[in-house]
Short mmCIF file of C-alpha atoms and ligand atoms in Angstrom, two decimals:
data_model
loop_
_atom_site.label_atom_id
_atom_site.label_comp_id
_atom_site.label_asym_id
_atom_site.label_seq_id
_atom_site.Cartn_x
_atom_site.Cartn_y
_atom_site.Cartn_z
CA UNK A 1 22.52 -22.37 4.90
CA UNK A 2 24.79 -19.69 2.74
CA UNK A 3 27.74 -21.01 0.96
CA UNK A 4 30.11 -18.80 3.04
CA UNK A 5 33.22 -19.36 0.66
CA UNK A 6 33.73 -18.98 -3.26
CA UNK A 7 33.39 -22.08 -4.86
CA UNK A 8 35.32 -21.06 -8.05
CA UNK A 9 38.09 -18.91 -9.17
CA UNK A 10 35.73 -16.35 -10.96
CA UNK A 11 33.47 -16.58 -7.68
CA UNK A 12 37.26 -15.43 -5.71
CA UNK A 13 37.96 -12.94 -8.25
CA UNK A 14 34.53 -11.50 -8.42
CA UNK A 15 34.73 -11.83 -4.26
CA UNK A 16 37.47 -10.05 -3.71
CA UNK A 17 36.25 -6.92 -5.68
CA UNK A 18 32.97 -6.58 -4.39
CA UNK A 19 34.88 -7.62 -0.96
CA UNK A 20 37.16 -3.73 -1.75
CA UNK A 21 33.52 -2.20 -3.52
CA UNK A 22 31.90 -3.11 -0.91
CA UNK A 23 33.46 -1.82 2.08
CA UNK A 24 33.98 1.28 0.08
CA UNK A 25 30.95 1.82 -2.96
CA UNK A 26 30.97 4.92 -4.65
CA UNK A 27 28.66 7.00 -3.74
CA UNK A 28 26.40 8.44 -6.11
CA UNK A 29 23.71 11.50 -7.27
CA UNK A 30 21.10 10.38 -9.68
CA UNK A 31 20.24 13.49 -12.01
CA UNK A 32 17.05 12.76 -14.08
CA UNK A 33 16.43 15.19 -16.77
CA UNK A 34 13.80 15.48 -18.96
CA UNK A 35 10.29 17.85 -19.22
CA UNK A 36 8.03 15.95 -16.25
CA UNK A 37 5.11 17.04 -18.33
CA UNK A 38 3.42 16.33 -16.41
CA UNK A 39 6.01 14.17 -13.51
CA UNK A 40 4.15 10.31 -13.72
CA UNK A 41 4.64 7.56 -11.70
CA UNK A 42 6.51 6.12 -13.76
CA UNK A 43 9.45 8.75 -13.43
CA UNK A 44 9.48 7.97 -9.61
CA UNK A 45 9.71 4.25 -10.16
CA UNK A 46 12.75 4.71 -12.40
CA UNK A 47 14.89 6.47 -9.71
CA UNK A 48 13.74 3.87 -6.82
CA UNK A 49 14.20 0.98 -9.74
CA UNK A 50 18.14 2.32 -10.59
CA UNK A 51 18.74 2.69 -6.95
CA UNK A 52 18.20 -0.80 -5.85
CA UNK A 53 20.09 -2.25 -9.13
CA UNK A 54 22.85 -0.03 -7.91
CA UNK A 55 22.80 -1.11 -4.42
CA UNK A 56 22.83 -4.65 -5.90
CA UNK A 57 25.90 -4.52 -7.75
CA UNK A 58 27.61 -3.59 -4.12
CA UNK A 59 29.57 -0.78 -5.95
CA UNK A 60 27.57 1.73 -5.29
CA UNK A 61 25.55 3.69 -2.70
CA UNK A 62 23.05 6.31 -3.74
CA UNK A 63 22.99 9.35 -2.00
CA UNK A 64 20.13 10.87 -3.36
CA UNK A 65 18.21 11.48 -6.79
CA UNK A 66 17.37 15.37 -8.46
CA UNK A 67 15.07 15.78 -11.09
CA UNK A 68 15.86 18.62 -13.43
CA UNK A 69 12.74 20.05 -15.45
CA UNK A 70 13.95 21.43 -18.48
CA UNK A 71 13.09 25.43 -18.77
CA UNK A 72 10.67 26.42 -21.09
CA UNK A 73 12.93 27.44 -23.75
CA UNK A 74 13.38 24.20 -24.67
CA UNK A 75 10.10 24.70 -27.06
CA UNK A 76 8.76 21.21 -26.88
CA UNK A 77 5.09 20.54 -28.75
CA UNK A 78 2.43 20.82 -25.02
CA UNK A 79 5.34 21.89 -22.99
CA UNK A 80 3.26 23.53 -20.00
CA UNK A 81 5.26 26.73 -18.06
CA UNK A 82 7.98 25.33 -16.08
CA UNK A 83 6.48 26.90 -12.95
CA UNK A 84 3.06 24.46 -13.41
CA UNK A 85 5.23 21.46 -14.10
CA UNK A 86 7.78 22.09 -11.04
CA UNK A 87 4.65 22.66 -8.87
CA UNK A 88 3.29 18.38 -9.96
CA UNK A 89 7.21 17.88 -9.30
CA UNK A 90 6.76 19.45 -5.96
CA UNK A 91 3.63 18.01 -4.84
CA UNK A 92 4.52 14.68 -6.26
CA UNK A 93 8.03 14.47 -4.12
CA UNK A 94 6.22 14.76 -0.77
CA UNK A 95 6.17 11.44 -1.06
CA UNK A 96 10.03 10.80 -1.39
CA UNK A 97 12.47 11.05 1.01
CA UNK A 98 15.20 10.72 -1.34
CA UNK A 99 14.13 12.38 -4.40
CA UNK A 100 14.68 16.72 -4.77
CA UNK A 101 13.76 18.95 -7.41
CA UNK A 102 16.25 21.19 -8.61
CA UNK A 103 15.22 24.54 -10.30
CA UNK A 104 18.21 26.09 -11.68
CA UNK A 105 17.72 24.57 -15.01
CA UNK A 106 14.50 25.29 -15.27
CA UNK A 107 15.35 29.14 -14.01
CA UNK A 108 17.44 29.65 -17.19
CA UNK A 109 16.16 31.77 -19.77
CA UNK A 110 17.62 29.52 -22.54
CA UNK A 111 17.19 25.48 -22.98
CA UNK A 112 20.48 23.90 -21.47
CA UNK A 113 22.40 20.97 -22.71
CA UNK A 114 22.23 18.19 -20.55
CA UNK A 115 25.94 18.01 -20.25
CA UNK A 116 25.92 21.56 -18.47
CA UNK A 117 23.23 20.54 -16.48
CA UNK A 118 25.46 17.47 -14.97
CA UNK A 119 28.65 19.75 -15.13
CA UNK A 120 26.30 21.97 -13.24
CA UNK A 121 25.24 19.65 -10.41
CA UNK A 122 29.04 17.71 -9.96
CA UNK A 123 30.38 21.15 -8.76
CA UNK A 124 27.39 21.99 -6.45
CA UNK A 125 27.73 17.82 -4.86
CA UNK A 126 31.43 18.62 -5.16
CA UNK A 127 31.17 21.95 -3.08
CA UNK A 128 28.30 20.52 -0.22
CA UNK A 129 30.45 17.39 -0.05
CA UNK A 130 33.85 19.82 0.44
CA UNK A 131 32.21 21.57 3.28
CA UNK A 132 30.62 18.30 4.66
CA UNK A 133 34.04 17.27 4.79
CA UNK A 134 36.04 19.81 6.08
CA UNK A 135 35.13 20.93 9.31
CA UNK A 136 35.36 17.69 11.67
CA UNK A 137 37.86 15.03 9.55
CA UNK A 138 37.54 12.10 11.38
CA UNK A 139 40.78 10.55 12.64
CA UNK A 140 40.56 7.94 9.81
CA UNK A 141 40.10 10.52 7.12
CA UNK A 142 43.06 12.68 8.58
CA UNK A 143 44.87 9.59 8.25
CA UNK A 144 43.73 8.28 5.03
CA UNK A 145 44.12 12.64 3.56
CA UNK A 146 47.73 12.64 5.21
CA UNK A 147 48.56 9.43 2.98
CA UNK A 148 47.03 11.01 0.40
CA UNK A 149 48.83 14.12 0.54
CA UNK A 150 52.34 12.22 0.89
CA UNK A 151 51.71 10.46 -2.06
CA UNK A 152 50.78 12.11 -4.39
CA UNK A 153 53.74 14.63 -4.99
CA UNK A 154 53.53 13.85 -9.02
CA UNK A 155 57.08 12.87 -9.43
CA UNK A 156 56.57 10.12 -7.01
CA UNK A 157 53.50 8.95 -8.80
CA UNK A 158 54.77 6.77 -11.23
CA UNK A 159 57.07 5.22 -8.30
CA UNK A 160 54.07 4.55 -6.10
CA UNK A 161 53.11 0.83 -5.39
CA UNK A 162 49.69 -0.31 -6.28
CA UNK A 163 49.17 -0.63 -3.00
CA UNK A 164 49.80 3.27 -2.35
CA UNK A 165 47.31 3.66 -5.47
CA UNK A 166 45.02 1.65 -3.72
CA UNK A 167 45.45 3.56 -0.41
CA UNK A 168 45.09 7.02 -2.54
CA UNK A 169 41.98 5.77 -4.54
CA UNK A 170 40.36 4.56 -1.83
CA UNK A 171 40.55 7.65 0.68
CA UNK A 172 39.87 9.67 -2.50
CA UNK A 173 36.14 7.96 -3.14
CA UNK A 174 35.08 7.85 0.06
CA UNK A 175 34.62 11.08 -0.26
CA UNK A 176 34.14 12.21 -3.46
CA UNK A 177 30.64 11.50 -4.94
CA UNK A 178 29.53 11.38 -8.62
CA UNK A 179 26.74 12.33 -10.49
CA UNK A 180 25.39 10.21 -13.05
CA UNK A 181 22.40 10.77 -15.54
CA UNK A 182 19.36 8.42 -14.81
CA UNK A 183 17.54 8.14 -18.17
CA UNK A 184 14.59 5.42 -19.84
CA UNK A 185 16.09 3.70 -23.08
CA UNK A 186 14.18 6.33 -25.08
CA UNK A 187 16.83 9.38 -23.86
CA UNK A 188 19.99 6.89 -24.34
CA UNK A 189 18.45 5.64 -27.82
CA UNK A 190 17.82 9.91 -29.08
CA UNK A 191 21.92 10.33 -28.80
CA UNK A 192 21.50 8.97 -32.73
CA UNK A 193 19.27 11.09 -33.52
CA UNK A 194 21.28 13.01 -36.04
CA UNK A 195 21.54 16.90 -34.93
CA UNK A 196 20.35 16.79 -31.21
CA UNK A 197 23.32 15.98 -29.39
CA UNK A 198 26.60 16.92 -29.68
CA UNK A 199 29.45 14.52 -30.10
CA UNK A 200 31.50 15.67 -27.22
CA UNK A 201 28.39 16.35 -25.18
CA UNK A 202 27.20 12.96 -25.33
CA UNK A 203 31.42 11.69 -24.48
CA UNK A 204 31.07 13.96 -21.92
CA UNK A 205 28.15 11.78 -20.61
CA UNK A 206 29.25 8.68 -20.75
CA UNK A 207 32.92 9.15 -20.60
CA UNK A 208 33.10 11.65 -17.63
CA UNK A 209 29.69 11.07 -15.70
CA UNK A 210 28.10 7.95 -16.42
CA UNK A 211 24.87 6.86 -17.14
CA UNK A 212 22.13 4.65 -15.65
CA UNK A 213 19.59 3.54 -18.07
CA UNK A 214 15.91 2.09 -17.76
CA UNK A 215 14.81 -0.40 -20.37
CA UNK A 216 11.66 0.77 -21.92
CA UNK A 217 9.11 -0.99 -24.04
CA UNK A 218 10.25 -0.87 -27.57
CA UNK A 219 13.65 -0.24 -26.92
CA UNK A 220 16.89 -1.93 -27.00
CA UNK A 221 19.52 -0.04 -25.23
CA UNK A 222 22.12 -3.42 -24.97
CA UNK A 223 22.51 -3.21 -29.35
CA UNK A 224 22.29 0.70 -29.80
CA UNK A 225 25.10 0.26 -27.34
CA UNK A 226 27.20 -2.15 -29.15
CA UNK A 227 26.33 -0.17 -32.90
CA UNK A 228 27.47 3.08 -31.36
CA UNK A 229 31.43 3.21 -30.89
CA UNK A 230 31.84 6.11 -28.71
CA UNK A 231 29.06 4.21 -26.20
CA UNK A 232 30.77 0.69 -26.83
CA UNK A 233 34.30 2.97 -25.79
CA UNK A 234 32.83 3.68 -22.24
CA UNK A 235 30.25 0.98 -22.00
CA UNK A 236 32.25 0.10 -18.35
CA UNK A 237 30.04 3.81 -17.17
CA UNK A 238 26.71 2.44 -18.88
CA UNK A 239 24.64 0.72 -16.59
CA UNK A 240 21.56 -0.63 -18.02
CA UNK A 241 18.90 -1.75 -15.90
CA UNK A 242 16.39 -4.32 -16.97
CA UNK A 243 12.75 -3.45 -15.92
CA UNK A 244 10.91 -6.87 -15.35
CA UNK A 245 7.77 -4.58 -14.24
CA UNK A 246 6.65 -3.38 -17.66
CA UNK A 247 5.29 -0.02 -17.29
CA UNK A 248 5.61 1.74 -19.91
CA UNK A 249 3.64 5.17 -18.75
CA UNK A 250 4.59 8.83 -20.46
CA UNK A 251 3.35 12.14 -20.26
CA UNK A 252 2.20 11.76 -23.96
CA UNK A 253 0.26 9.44 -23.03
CA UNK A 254 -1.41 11.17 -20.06
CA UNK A 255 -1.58 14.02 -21.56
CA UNK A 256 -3.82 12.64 -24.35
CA UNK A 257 -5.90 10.31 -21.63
CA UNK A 258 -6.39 13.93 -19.90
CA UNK A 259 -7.56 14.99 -23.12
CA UNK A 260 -10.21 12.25 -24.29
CA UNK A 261 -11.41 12.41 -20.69
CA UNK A 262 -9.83 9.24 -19.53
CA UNK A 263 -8.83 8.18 -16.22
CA UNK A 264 -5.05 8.71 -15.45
CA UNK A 265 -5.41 7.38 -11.56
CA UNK A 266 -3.10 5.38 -9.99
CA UNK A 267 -0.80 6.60 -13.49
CA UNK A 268 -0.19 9.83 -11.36
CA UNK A 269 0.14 10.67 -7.57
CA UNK A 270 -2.87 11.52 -6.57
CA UNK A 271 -2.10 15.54 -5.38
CA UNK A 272 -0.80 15.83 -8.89
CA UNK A 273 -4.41 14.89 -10.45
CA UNK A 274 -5.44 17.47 -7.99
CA UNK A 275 -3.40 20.44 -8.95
CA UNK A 276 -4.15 19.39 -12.94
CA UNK A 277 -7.78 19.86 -12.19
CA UNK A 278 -7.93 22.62 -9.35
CA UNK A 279 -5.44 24.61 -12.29
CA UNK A 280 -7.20 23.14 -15.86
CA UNK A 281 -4.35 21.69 -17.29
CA UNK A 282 -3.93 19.54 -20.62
CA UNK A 283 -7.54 20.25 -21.14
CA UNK A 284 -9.30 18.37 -18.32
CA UNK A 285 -12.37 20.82 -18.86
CA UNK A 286 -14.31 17.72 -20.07
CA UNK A 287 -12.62 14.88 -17.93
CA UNK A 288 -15.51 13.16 -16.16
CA UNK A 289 -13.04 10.73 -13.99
CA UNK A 290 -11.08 13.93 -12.74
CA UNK A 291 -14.09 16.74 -12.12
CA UNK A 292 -16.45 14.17 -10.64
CA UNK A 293 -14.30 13.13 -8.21
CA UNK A 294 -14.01 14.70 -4.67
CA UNK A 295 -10.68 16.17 -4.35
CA UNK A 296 -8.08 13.47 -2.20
CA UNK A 297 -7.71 14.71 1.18
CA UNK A 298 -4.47 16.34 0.04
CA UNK A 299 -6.20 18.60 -2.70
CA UNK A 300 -5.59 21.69 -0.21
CA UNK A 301 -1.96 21.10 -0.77
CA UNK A 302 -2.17 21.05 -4.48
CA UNK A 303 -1.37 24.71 -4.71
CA UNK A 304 2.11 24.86 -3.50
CA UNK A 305 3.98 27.73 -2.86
CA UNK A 306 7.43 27.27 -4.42
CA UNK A 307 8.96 30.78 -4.70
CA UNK A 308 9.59 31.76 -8.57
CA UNK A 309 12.61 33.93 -9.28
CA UNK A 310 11.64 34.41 -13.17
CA UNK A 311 8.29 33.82 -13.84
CA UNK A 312 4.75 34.36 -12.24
CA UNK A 313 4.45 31.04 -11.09
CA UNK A 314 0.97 29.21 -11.25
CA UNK A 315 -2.07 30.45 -11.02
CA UNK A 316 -4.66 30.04 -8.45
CA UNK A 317 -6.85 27.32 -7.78
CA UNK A 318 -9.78 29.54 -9.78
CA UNK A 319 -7.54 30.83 -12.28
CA UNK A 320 -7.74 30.06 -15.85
CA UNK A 321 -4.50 29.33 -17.46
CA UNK A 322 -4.11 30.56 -20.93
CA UNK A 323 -4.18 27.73 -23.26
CA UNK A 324 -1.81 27.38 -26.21
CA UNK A 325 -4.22 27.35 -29.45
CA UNK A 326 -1.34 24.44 -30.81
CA UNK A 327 -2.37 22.12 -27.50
CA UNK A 328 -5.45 21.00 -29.25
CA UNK A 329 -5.71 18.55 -31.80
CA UNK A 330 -1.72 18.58 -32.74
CA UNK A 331 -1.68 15.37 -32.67
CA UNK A 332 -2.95 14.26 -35.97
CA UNK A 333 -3.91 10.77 -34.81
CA UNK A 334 -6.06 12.53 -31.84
CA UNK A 335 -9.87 12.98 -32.68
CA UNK A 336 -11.14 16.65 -31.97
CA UNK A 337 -11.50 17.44 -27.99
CA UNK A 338 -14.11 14.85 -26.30
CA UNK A 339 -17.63 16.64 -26.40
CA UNK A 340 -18.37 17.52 -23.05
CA UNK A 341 -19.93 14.73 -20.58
CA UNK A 342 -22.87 15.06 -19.65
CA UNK A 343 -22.05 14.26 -15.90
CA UNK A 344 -19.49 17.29 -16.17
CA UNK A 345 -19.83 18.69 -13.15
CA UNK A 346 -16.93 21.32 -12.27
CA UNK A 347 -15.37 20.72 -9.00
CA UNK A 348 -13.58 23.83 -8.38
CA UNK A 349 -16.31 25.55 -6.53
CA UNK A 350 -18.15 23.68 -3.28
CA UNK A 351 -21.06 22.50 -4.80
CA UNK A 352 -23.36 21.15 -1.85
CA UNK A 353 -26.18 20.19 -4.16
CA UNK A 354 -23.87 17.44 -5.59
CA UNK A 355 -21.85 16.58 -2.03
CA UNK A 356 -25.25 15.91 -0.76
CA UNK A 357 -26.43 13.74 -3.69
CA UNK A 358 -23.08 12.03 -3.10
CA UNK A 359 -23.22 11.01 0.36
CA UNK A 360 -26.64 9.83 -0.09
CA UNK A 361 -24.95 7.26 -1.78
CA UNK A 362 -22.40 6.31 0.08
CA UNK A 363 -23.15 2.93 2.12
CA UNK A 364 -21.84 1.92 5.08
CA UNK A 365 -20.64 -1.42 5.71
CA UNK A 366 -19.98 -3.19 8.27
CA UNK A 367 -16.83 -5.09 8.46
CA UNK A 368 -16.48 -7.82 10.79
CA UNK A 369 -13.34 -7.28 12.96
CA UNK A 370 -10.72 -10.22 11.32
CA UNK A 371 -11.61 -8.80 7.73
CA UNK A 372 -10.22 -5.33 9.01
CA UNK A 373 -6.63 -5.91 8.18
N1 LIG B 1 7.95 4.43 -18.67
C1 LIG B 1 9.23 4.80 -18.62
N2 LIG B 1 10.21 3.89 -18.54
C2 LIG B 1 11.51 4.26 -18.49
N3 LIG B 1 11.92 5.56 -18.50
C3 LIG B 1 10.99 6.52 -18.58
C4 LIG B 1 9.59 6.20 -18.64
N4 LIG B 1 8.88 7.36 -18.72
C5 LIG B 1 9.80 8.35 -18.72
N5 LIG B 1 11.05 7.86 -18.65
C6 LIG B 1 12.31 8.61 -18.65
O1 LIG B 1 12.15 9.74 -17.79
C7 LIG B 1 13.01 10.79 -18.22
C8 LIG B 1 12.28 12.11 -18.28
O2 LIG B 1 11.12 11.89 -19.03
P1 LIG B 1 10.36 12.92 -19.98
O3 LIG B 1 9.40 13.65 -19.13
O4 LIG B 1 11.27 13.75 -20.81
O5 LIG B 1 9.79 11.79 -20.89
P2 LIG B 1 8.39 11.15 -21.12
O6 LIG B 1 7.63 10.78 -19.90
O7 LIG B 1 8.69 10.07 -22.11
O8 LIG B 1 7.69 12.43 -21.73
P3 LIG B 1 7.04 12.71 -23.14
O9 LIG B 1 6.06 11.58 -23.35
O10 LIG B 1 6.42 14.05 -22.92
O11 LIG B 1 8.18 12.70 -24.13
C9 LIG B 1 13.57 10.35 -19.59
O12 LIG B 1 14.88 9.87 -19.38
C10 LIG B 1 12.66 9.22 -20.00
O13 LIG B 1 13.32 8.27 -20.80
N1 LIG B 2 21.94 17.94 -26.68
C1 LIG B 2 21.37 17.77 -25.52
O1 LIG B 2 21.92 18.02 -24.48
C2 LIG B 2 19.96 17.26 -25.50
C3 LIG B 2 19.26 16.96 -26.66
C4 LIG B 2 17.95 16.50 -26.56
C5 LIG B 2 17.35 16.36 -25.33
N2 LIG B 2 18.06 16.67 -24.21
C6 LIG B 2 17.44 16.54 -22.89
O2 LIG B 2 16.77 15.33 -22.77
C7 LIG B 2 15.69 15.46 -21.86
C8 LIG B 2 14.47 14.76 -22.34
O3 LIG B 2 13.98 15.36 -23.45
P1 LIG B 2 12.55 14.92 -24.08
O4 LIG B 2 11.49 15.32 -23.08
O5 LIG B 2 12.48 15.70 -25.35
O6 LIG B 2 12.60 13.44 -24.28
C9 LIG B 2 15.54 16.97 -21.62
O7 LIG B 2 16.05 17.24 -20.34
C10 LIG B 2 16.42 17.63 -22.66
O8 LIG B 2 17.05 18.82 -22.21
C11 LIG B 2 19.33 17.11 -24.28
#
């Protein structure tokens, strides 16, 4: 049976504000940021593993998560055309029902701050939740706006009861929704990295937004918290979120499994494996695990047909995609490029010699009935 009442006084106190938080969470945008180079798993688990600590807490409801690819004028080492990396992004999200893409950033000419990018986004929530609102107020919300209107002539403001506060603040988040920046310890950790962010941007952040943070193998978000004073000042709009799961996946890494001709299944949705071999990205020329493999049934999908307003967008299945002479061997603790397997065997064509050889060797087994669950 539940314990229905508090049992201490912090138990009451903490009851009776989740008791207001909950009947009334904020609601809330997750914006993740960052180059999805390509998108992993890894950056879908964060968004589903902020959501449910959020939900937790009772304070909040998530409305829905955007991932922003930065555009390619951010100029980052193996930073593939934003229009291959928004395709993955694309493909990848078919299997969220929560989760968008957002292009504008990624349409700019010029690498945007990230504090634009969330100044950005609050205005566009802002405006879709403004004409959400307006045409059909419920009666409660006419109420609650008519209280809200009363009250809040400025000279009566410092005369208003907390109760009237209340009354305002609570009418006033129901409908407003913020936008905070969903980021692994790695982002939150590269504010003291001296030169790359602003002071005022990263005040904006935390101060105006907020920020939900992953933990991340290697990192300790909790102390770079407490030995930064602007982030201890507005530590209330930090949320950190412990991942138990240890997963500690990145496109680096990928990238250079792609490149030694390693297996990166089950690291990536499938239709993104798909489009990195039907298009010949990261140099998966020589990767046995992704050209021996019969596309996933979903490989027809994996050229998408997102509409690009500023750039020639990807190139067909066939098509060779220029390859930056700095992707290979920048890494100076890389080996040169794998020699090519022998079992190469280029899957972009239909090659019925090799289907056949294939199903030859396929058996078929016979399950009894009870062990088909
Ligand atoms: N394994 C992970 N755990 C927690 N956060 C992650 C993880 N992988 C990526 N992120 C977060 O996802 C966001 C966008 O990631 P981004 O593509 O820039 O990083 P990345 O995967 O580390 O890429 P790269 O290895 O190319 O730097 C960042 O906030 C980053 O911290
Ligand atoms: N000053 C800034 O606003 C600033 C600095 C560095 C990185 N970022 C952002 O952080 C994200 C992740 O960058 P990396 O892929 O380099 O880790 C990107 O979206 C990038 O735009 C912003």
């Amino acid at each position: 049976m539940t314990d229905e009442f508090p049992s201490t006084t912090e138990d009451a106190a903490a009851r009776s504000d989740s008791e207001d938080t909950m009947s009334n969470p904020t609601k809330c945008v997750l914006l993740a940021c960052g180059s999805f180079n390509p998108v992993t798993n890894m950056h879908l688990r964060m968004f589903e593993i902020a959501r449910d600590a959020l939900h937790r807490t009772q304070k909040f409801s998530v409305v829905k998560g955007i991932i922003s690819p930065v555009s390619d004028g951010y100029g980052k080492k193996d930073l593939l055309p934003a229009s291959h990396r928004c395709e993955m992004l694309k493909l990848a999200l078919k299997s969220s029902n929560w989760i968008n893409m957002d292009t504008w950033e990624c349409e700019q000419s010029k690498w945007t701050e990230t504090a634009k990018v969330l100044k950005y986004h609050q205005s566009k929530v802002d405006r879709e939740s403004n004409m959400r609102s307006k045409p059909a107020p419920t009666k409660k919300r006419r109420k609650d706006l008519r209280n809200v209107q009363i009250n809040s002539n400025d000279n009566d403001y410092d005369d208003m009861s907390v109760d009237d506060h209340n009354a305002i603040n609570a009418a006033l988040k129901k409908d407003s929704v913020s936008v905070r920046l969903l980021c692994g310890a790695d982002l939150l950790e590269s504010f003291g990295t001296p030169g790359l962010w602003a002071d005022k941007d990263i005040e904006e952040i935390v101060g105006k937004y907020g920020l939900v943070c992953i933990t991340r193998e290697g990192s300790d978000p909790r102390k770079f918290i407490y030995e930064s004073d602007v982030l201890s000042k507005y530590q209330e709009n930090i949320i950190i979120v412990t991942e138990w799961i240890f997963n500690d996946i990145s496109s680096t890494k990928i990238r250079r499994a792609l490149r030694r001709g390693e297996s990166v299944k089950y690291l990536l949705q499938d239709v993104v494996i798909d489009y990195i071999r039907a298009n010949h990205l990261y140099g998966v020329e020589d990767n046995k695990y992704i050209n021996d493999i019969i596309p996933s049934p979903v490989a027809e999908n994996a050229v998408s047909d997102v509409q690009w307003p500023n750039s020639e967008g990807p190139s067909s299945e066939y098509e060779e995609v220029p390859r930056s002479p700095k992707r290979i061997n920048e890494d100076p603790f890389d080996g040169p490029p794998s020699p090519k397997s022998p079992r190469h065997v280029p899957c972009m064509g239909p090659d019925l010699g090799s289907l056949v050889r294939r199903v030859r060797n396929v058996r078929i087994i016979a399950y009894a009935p009870e062990t088909c669950v």
